[in-house]
Coordinates of C-alpha atoms and ligand atoms in Angstrom, one line a residue:
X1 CA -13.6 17.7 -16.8
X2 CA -12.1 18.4 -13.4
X3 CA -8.8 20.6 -13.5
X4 CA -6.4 19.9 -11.0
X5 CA -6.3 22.8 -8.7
X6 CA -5.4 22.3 -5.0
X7 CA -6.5 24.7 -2.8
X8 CA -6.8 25.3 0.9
X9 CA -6.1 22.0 3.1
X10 CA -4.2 20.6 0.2
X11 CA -1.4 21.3 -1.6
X12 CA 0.5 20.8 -4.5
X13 CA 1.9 17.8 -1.9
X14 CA -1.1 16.6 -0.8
X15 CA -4.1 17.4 1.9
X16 CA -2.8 18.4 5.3
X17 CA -3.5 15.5 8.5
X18 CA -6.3 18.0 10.0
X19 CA -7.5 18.2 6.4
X20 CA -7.8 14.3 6.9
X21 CA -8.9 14.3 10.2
X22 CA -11.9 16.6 9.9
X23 CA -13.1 14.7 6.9
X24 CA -13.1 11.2 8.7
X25 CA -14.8 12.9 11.8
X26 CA -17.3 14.9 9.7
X27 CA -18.2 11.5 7.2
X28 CA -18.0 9.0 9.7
X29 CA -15.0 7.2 8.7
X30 CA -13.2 7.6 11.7
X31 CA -12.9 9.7 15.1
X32 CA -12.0 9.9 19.0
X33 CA -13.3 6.9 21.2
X34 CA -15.3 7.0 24.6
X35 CA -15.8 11.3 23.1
X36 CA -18.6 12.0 25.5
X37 CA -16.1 11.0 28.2
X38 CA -13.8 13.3 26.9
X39 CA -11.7 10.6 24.8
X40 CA -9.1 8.1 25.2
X41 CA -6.1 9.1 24.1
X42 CA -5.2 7.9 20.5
X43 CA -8.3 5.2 20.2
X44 CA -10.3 5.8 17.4
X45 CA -13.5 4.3 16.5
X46 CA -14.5 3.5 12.9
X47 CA -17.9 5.1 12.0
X48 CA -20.1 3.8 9.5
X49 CA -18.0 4.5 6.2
X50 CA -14.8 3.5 7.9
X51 CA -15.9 0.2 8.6
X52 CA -16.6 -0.3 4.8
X53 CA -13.0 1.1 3.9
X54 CA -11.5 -0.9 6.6
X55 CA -13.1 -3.9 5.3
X56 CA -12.5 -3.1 1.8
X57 CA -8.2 -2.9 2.6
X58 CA -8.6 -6.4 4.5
X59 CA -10.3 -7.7 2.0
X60 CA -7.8 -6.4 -1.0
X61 CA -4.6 -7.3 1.1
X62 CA -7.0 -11.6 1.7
X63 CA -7.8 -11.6 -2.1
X64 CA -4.3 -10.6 -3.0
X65 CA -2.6 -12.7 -0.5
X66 CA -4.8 -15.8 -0.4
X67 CA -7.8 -15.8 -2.6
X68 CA -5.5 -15.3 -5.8
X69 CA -3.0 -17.6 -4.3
X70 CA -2.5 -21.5 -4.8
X71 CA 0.6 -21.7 -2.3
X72 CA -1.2 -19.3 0.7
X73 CA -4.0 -20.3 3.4
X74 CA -5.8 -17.9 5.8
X75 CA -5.7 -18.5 9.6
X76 CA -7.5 -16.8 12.8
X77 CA -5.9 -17.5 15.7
X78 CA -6.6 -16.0 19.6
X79 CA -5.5 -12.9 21.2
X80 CA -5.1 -14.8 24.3
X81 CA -2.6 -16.9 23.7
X82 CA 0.2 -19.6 26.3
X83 CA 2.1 -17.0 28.1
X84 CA 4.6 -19.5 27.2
X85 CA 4.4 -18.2 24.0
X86 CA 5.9 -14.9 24.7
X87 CA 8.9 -16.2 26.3
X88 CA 9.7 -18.5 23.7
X89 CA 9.3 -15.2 21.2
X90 CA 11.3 -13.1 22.9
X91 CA 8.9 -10.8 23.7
X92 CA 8.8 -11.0 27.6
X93 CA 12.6 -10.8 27.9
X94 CA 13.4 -7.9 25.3
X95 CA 10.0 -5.2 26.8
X96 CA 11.2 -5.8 30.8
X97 CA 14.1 -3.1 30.5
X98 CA 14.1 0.7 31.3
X99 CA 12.6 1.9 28.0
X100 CA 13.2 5.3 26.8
X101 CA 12.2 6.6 22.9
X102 CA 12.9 9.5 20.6
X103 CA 10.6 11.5 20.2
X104 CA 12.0 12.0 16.9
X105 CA 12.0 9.0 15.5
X106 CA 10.5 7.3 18.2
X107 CA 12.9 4.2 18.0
X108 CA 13.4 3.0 21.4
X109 CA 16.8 2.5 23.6
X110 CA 17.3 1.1 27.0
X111 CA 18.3 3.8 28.6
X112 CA 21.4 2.2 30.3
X113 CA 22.5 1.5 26.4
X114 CA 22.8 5.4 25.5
X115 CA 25.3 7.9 27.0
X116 CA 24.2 10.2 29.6
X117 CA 22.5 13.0 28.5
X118 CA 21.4 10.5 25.9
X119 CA 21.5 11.1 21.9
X120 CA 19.7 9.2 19.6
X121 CA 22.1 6.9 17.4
X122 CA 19.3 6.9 14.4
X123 CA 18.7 10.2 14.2
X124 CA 21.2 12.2 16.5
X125 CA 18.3 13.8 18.5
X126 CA 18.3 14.9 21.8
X127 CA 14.9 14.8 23.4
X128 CA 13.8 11.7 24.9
X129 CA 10.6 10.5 26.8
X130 CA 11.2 9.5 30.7
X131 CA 12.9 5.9 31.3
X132 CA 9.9 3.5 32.3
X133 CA 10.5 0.1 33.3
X134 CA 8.6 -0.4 30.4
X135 CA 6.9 -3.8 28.8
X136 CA 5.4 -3.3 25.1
X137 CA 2.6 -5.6 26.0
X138 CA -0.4 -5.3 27.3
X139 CA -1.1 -7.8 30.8
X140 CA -4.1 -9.1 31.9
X141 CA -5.3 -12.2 34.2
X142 CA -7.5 -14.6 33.0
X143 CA -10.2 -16.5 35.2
X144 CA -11.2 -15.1 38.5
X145 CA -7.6 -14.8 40.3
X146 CA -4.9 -12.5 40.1
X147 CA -1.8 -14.3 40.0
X148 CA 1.0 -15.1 38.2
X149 CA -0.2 -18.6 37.4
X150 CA -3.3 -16.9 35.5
X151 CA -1.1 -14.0 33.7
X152 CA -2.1 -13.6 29.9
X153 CA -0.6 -11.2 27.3
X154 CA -2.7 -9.6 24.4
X155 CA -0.7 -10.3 21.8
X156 CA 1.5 -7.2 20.1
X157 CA 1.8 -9.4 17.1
X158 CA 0.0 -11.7 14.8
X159 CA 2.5 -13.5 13.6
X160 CA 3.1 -16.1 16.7
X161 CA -0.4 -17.5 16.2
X162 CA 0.8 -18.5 12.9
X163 CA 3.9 -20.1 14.3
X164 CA 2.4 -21.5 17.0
X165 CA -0.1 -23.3 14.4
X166 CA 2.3 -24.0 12.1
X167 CA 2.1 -28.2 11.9
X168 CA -1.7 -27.9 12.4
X169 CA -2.4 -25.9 9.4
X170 CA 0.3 -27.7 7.5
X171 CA -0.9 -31.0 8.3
X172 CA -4.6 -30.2 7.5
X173 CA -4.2 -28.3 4.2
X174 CA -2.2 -30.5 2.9
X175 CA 0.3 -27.7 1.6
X176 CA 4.1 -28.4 0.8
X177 CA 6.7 -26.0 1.4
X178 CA 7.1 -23.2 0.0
X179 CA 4.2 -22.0 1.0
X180 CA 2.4 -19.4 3.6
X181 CA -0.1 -18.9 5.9
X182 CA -1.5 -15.4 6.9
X183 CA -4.1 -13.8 9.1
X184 CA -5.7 -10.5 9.8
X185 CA -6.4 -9.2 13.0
X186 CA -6.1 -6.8 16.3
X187 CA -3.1 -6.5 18.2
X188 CA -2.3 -4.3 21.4
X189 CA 1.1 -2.7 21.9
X190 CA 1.3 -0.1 24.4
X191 CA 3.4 2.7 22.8
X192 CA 5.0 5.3 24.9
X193 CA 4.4 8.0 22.2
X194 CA 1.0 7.4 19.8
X195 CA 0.3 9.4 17.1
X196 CA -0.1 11.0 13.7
X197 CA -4.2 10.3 14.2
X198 CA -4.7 6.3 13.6
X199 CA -1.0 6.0 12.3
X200 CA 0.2 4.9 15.3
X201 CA -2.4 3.9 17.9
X202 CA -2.4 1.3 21.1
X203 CA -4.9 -1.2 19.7
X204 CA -4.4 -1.9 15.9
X205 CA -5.3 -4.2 13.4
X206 CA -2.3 -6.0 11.6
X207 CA -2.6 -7.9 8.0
X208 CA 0.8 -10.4 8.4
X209 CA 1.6 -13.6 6.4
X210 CA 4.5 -16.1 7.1
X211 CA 5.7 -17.7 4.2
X212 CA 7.8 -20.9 4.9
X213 CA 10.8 -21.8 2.4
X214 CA 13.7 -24.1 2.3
X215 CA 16.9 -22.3 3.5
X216 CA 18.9 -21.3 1.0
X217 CA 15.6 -19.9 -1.2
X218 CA 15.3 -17.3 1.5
X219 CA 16.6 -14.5 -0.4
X220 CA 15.0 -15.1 -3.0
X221 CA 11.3 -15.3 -1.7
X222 CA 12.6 -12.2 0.2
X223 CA 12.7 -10.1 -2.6
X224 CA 10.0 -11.6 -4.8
X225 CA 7.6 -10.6 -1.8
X226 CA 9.6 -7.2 -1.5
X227 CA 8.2 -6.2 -4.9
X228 CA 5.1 -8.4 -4.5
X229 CA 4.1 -5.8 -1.6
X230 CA 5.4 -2.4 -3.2
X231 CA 3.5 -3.3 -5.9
X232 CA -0.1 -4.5 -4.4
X233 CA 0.2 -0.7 -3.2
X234 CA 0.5 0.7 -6.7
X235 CA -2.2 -1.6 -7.9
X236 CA -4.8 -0.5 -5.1
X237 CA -3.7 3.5 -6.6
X238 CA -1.1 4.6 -4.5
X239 CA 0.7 7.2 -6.5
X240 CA 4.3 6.1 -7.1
X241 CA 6.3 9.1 -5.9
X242 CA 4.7 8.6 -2.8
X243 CA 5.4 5.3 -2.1
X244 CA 9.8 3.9 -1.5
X245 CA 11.3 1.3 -0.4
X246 CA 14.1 1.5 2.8
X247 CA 16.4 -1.0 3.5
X248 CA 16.9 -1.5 7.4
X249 CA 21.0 -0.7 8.5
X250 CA 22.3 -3.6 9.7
X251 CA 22.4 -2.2 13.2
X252 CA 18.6 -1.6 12.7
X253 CA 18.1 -5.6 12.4
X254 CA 15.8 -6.9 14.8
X255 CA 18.5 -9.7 16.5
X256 CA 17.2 -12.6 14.5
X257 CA 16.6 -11.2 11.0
X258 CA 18.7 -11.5 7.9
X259 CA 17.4 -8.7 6.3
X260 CA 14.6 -5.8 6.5
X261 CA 12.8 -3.9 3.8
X262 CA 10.2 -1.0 4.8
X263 CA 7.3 -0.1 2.7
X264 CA 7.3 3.7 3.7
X265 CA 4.4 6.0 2.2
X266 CA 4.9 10.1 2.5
X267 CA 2.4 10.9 4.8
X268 CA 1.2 14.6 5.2
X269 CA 4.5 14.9 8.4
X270 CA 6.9 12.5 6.1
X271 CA 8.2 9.3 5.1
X272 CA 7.0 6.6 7.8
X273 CA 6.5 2.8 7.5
X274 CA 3.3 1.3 6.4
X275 CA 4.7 -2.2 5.9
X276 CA 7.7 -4.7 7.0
X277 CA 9.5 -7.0 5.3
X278 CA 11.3 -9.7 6.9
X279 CA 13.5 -12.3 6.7
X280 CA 13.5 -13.8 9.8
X281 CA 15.5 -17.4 9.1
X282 CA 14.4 -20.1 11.6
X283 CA 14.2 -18.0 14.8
X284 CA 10.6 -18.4 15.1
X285 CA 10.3 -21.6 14.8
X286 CA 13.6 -22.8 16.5
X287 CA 12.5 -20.8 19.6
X288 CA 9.0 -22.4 19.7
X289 CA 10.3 -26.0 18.9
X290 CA 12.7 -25.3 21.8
X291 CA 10.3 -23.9 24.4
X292 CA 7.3 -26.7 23.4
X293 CA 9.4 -29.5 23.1
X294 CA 7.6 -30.1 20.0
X295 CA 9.3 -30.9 16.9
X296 CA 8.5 -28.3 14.1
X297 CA 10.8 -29.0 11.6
X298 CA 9.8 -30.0 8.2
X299 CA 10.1 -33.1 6.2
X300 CA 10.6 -32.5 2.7
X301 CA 9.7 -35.4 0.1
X302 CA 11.3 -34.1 -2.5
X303 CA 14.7 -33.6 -1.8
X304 CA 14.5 -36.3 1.2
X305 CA 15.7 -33.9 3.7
X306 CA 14.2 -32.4 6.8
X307 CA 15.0 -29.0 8.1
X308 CA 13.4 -26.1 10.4
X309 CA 12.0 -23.8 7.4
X310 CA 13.2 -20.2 7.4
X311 CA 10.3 -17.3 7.2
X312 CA 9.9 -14.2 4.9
X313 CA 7.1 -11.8 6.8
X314 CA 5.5 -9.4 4.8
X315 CA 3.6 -7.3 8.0
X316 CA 1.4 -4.7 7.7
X317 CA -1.2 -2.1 9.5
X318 CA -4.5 -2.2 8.4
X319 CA -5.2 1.1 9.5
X320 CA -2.1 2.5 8.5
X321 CA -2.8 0.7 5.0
X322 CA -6.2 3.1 5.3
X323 CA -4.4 6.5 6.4
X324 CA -2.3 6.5 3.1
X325 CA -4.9 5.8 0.5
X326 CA -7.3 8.3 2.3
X327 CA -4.2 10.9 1.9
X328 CA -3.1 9.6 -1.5
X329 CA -6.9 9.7 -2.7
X330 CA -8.0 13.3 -1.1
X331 CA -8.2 15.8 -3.9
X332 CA -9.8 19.6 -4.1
X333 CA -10.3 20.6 -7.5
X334 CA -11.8 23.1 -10.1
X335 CA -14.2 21.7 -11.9
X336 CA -16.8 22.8 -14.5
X337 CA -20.2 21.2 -14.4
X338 CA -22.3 20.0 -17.3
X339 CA -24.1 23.2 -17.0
X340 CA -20.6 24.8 -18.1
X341 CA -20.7 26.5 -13.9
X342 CA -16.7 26.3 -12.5
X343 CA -16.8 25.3 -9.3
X344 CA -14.9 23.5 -6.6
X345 CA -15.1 20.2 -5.3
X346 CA -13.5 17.8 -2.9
X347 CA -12.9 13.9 -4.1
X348 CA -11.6 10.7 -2.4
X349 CA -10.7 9.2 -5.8
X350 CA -10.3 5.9 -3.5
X351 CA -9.4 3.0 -5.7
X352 CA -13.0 1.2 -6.5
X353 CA -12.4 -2.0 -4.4
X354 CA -11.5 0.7 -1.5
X355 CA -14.8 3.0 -1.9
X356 CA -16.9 2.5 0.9
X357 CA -20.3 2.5 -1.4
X358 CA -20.2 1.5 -4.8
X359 CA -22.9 3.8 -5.6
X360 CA -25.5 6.2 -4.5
X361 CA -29.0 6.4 -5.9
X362 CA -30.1 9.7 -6.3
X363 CA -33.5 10.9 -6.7
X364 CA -33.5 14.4 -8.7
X365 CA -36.7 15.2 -6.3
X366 CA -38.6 13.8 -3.6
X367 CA -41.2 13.7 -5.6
X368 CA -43.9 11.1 -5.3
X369 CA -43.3 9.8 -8.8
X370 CA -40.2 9.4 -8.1
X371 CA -39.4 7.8 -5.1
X372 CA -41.2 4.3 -5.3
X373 CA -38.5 4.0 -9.0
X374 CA -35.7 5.3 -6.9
X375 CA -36.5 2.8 -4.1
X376 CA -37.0 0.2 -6.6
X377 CA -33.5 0.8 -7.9
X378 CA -31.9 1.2 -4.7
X379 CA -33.9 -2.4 -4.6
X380 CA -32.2 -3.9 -7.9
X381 CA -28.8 -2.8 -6.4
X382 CA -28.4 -3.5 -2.7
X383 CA -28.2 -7.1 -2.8
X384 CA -24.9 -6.6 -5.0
X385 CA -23.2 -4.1 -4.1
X386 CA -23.0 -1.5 -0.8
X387 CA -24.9 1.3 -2.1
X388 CA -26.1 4.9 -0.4
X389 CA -29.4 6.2 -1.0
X390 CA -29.9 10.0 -0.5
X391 CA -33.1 12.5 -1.4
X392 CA -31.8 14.9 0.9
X393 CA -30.7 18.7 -1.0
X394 CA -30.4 19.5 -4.3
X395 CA -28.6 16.9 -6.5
X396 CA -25.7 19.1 -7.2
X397 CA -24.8 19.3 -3.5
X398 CA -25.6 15.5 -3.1
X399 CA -23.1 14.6 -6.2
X400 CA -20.3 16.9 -4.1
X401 CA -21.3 14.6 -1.0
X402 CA -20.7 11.4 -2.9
X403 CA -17.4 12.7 -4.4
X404 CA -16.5 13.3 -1.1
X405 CA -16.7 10.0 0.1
X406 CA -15.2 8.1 -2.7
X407 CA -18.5 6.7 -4.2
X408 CA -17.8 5.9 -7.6
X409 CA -20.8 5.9 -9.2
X410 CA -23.8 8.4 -8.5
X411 CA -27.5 6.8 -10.4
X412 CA -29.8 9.3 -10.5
X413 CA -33.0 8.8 -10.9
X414 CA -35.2 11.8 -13.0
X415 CA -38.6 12.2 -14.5
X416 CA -37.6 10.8 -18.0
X417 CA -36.7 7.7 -16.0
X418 CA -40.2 7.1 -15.7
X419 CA -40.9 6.8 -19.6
X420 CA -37.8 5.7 -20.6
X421 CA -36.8 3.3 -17.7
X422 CA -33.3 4.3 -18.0
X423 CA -31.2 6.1 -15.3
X424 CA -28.2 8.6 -15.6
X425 CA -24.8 7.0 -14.3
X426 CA -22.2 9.6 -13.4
X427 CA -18.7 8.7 -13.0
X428 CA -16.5 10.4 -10.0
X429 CA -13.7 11.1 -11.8
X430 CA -14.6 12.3 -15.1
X431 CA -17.9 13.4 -14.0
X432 CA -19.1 11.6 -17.5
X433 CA -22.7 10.7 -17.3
X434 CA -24.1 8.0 -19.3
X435 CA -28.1 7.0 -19.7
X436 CA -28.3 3.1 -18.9
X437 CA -31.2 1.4 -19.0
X438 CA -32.1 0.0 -15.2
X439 CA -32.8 -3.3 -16.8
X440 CA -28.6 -3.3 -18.1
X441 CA -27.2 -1.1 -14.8
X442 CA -26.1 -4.4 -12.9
X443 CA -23.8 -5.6 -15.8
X444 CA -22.9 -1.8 -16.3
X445 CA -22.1 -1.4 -12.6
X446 CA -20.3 -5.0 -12.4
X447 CA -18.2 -4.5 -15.7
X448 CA -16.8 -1.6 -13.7
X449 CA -15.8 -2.8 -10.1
X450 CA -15.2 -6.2 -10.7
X451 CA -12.0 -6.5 -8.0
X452 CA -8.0 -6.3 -9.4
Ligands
LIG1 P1 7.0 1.1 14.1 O1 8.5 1.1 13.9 O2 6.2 2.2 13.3 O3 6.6 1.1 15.6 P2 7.2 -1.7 13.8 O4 8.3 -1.8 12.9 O5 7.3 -1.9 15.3 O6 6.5 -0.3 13.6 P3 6.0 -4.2 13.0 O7 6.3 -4.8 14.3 O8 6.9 -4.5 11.8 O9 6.0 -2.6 13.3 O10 4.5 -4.3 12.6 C1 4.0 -4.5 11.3 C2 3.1 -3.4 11.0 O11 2.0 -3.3 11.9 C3 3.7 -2.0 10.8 O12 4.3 -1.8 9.6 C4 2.5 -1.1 11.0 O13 1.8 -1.0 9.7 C5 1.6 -1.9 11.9 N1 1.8 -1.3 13.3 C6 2.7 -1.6 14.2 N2 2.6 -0.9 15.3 C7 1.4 -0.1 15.1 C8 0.7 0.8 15.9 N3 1.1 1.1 17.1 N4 -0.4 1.4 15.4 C9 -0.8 1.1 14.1 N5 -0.2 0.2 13.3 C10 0.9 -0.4 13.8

C-alpha cells in the first residue's frame, strides 16, 4: 500500500508549478506553442494526453450542467459575433481607457482613477505595469477591407452568445423559465500580464451557463448554484482545504451585478479564482433589448406577467479547471511493491472521469506468445474506453509510467493468461491487483468508471 511521503517537487502542500510544468511537457499534456520558433509568449498547446483531460473537464462540467439537467440546454454560438454586440455589452466602452494593472493582484485601474504615484486600492501595492490605451479585446477585420465598417471582435466572453440567442433557444426548446442555457468554448482576451503557466493565458477556453429566473428568485438561484459549483469541484476530487469560497467587496462589483461569489483553488503561488459566480439582474438583457430593438422580455404563463428575466452566471476556465486537478491530483509517494521492494513513485490520482486513458494494456514481454492476446485485448477494450497500449521496458517501469499519467487501471497481460484467459487488473491507487477473466474485464472495467 502506498505511504504518503512527499518528497522533492512536492510538499507537505502540494507539487511545486515547475513540478507541474515539467510533467505536462515531458507526458504530453501540455507545453509552449510555435517552440521551434522560440514560442509565443503564454500560448500553450495541448499534446496528446492533454487533449483527453481537456475533454474529460468539458465533458464533466456538460454532463453536470446539462446532460443531468431537465431545466439546462447546450448552445454553440460564433466567435465572430455583430460588433454591435459589444457596445450593447459594455465591452467597447469600459476596455478604450488608459489601462494600467497590479502586478500584484493584477486587477486593473484607469490610470487617471488612482493617485499619482499610484497604489493599488485591493491590495495596497505599488508596482504597476505602463498605462496603455488599452482594449481587452482582441480586433480583427472581416472580408477583404480594412475598415471600420468590416471591424469584428473575438469575443472575450461566452456569455453574449447566449444572450444574444436567448428567444431562439427559448422558442425552440420549448423551456419555461427558470431555466439556463450554457456553452463551452474559446475566448480571447488580451491580458497585459499572463501567467502562472495555462492559469492565465490570451486564448482560453471558457465553460459558462446563464440561467434565467423571475426577479425576485435571484438570490435564491444565486446561492443554490453557489454550492451547486463548489461542490461539482469536490465531486470531480478536489480536496476540500484546497478549495473556498470569496465573496466579491461591494466596490469589487462589476457595475451591473448584485452579487459575486469566487470559486478560488490554492494553487502552488496561492489562492486565485477558478470560477465566477454572478448575479447579474437584467443588464444583459436590458442592454441587448435596447441596442437591437428587439424585445427580450419574457412572458410568463403562469403568473400572467411579463418581465426581462434576471441571470445567475456560473463562469468558468476550462483550463484553469485543468491546472487545479493536475495540482490537487500530483502525488510522490513511498510505496512497497508486491514483491515487498520500497520504492518511490509519482501518481496523478486524477478523478476517473478526468484520467486521460482508462487503462493501459500491458504485455509482461514482447514475446511472440504474447503479443497477438495482448493486441487482442487492447482489441476487446478500445471501442469502449480510451486505452494505452505499451510493450516498451520492463513492466515495473511501465506501471510507474501509467501512475504517472493518471491511468487508472493497468491489464497486464502474462504467460498464464494464455491458459487461463484471464488477465491481471491493477488498480492506481491501492496498487491491488485482481485476476479477471478477459471474457468479464468489460463489465469489471465499466462497474468502475461509470461517470458521477
Ligand atoms: P481574472 O480576475 O482572473 O482575470 P475574471 O474575473 O476576469 O478573471 P471572468 O470574466 O469571470 O474572469 O471569466 C470566467 C472564467 O474564465 C474565470 O473564472 C477563469 O476561469 C476563466 N478565465 C478568464 N480569463 C482567463 C484567462 N486570461 N486565461 C484563462 N482563463 C481565464
Amino acid at each position: 500500500m502506498p505511504s504518503a511521503a512527499w518528497h522533492d517537487g512536492a510538499s507537505m502542500n502540494g507539487p511545486s508549478l515547475d513540478t507541474i510544468v515539467n510533467l505536462a511537457k515531458r507526458r504530453g499534456i501540455a507545453f509552449q506553442s510555435s517552440e521551434i520558433y522560440g514560442g509565443l509568449r503564454s500560448t500553450y498547446d495541448y499534446g496528446p494526453l492533454g487533449v483527453e483531460l481537456k475533454d474529460n473537464v468539458k465533458r464533466a462540467w456538460w454532463r453536470a450542467m446539462v446532460q443531468l439537467r431537465e431545466d439546462v440546454v447546450g448552445l454553440d454560438a460564433s466567435i465572430l459575433m455583430h460588433p454591435r454586440v459589444w457596445e450593447a455589452s459594455g465591452h467597447v466602452e469600459s476596455f478604450t481607457d488608459p489601462l494600467i494593472e497590479c502586478m500584484n493582484c493584477h486587477h486593473r485601474f484607469r490610470a487617471d482613477h488612482l493617485p499619482d504615484p499610484p497604489v493599488c486600492p485591493d491590495c495596497g501595492n505599488r508596482q504597476f505595469t505602463d498605462a496603455r490605451n488599452f482594449n481587452l479585446m482582441f480586433k480583427t477585420y472581416a472580408g477583404p477591407v480594412e475598415d471600420a465598417g468590416a471591424l469584428v471582435w473575438l469575443r472575450p466572453e461566452t456569455a453574449q452568445g447566449i444572450f444574444v440567442d436567448f428567444t431562439q433557444v427559448l422558442a425552440s426548446s420549448r423551456k419555461k423559465i427558470p431555466f439556463g442555457i450554457a456553452q463551452r468554448g474559446k475566448s480571447f482576451r488580451n491580458e497585459i500580464t499572463p501567467g502562472n503557466f495555462i492559469f492565465r493565458t490570451r486564448e482560453f477556453e471558457q465553460m459558462e451557463m446563464e440561467y434565467f429566473v423571475k426577479p425576485g428568485t435571484d438570490e435564491e438561484a444565486h446561492q443554490y448554484w453557489i454550492d451547486e459549483r463548489f461542490d461539482w469541484y469536490l465531486r470531480l476530487g478536489i480536496r476540500r482545504e484546497k478549495l473556498r469560497l470569496r465573496e466579491h467587496a461591494a466596490d469589487e462589483l462589476s457595475f451591473y451585478s448584485k452579487r459575486t461569489v469566487d470559486v478560488e483553488y490554492e494553487f502552488p503561488w496561492g489562492w486565485a479564482e477558478l470560477e465566477g459566480i454572478a448575479n447579474r439582474g437584467d443588464y444583459d438583457l436590458s442592454q441587448h433589448a435596447k441596442f437591437s430593438g428587439q424585445d427580450l422580455s419574457y412572458f410568463d404563463q403562469e403568473s400572467q406577467e411579463r418581465y426581462v428575466p434576471y441571470v445567475i452566471e456560473p463562469a468558468a476556465g476550462a483550463d484553469r479547471c485543468l491546472l487545479a486537478f493536475l495540482v490537487d491530483a500530483y502525488r510522490e509517494e513511498e510505496v512497497t511493491t508486491a514483491s515487498g521492494k520500497v520504492e518511490r513513485r509519482t501518481v496523478l490520482a486524477l478523478h476517473k472521469d478526468l484520467a486521460p486513458y482508462k487503462a493501459a494494456v500491458l504485455p509482461l514481454s514482447r514475446h511472440e506468445n504474447l503479443v497477438p492476446l495482448a493486441k487482442e485485448v487492447a482489441s476487446l477494450l478500445r471501442p469502449r474506453f480510451m486505452i494505452d497500449y505499451d510493450d516498451a521496458g520492463s513492466i515495473g517501469r511501465r506501471y510507474r509510467r501509467q501512475d504517472e499519467i493518471g491511468t487508472p487501471y493497468a491489464v497486464t497481460v502474462d504467460f498464464e493468461s494464455l491458459e487461463d484467459n484471464a488477465v491481471t487488473v491493477r488498480d492506481r491507487d491501492t496498487m491491488a491487483q485482481d485476476r479477471i477473466p478477459i471474457a468479464e474485464l468489460v463489465a469489471y472495467l465499466n462497474e468502475r468508471l461509470v461517470g458521477t
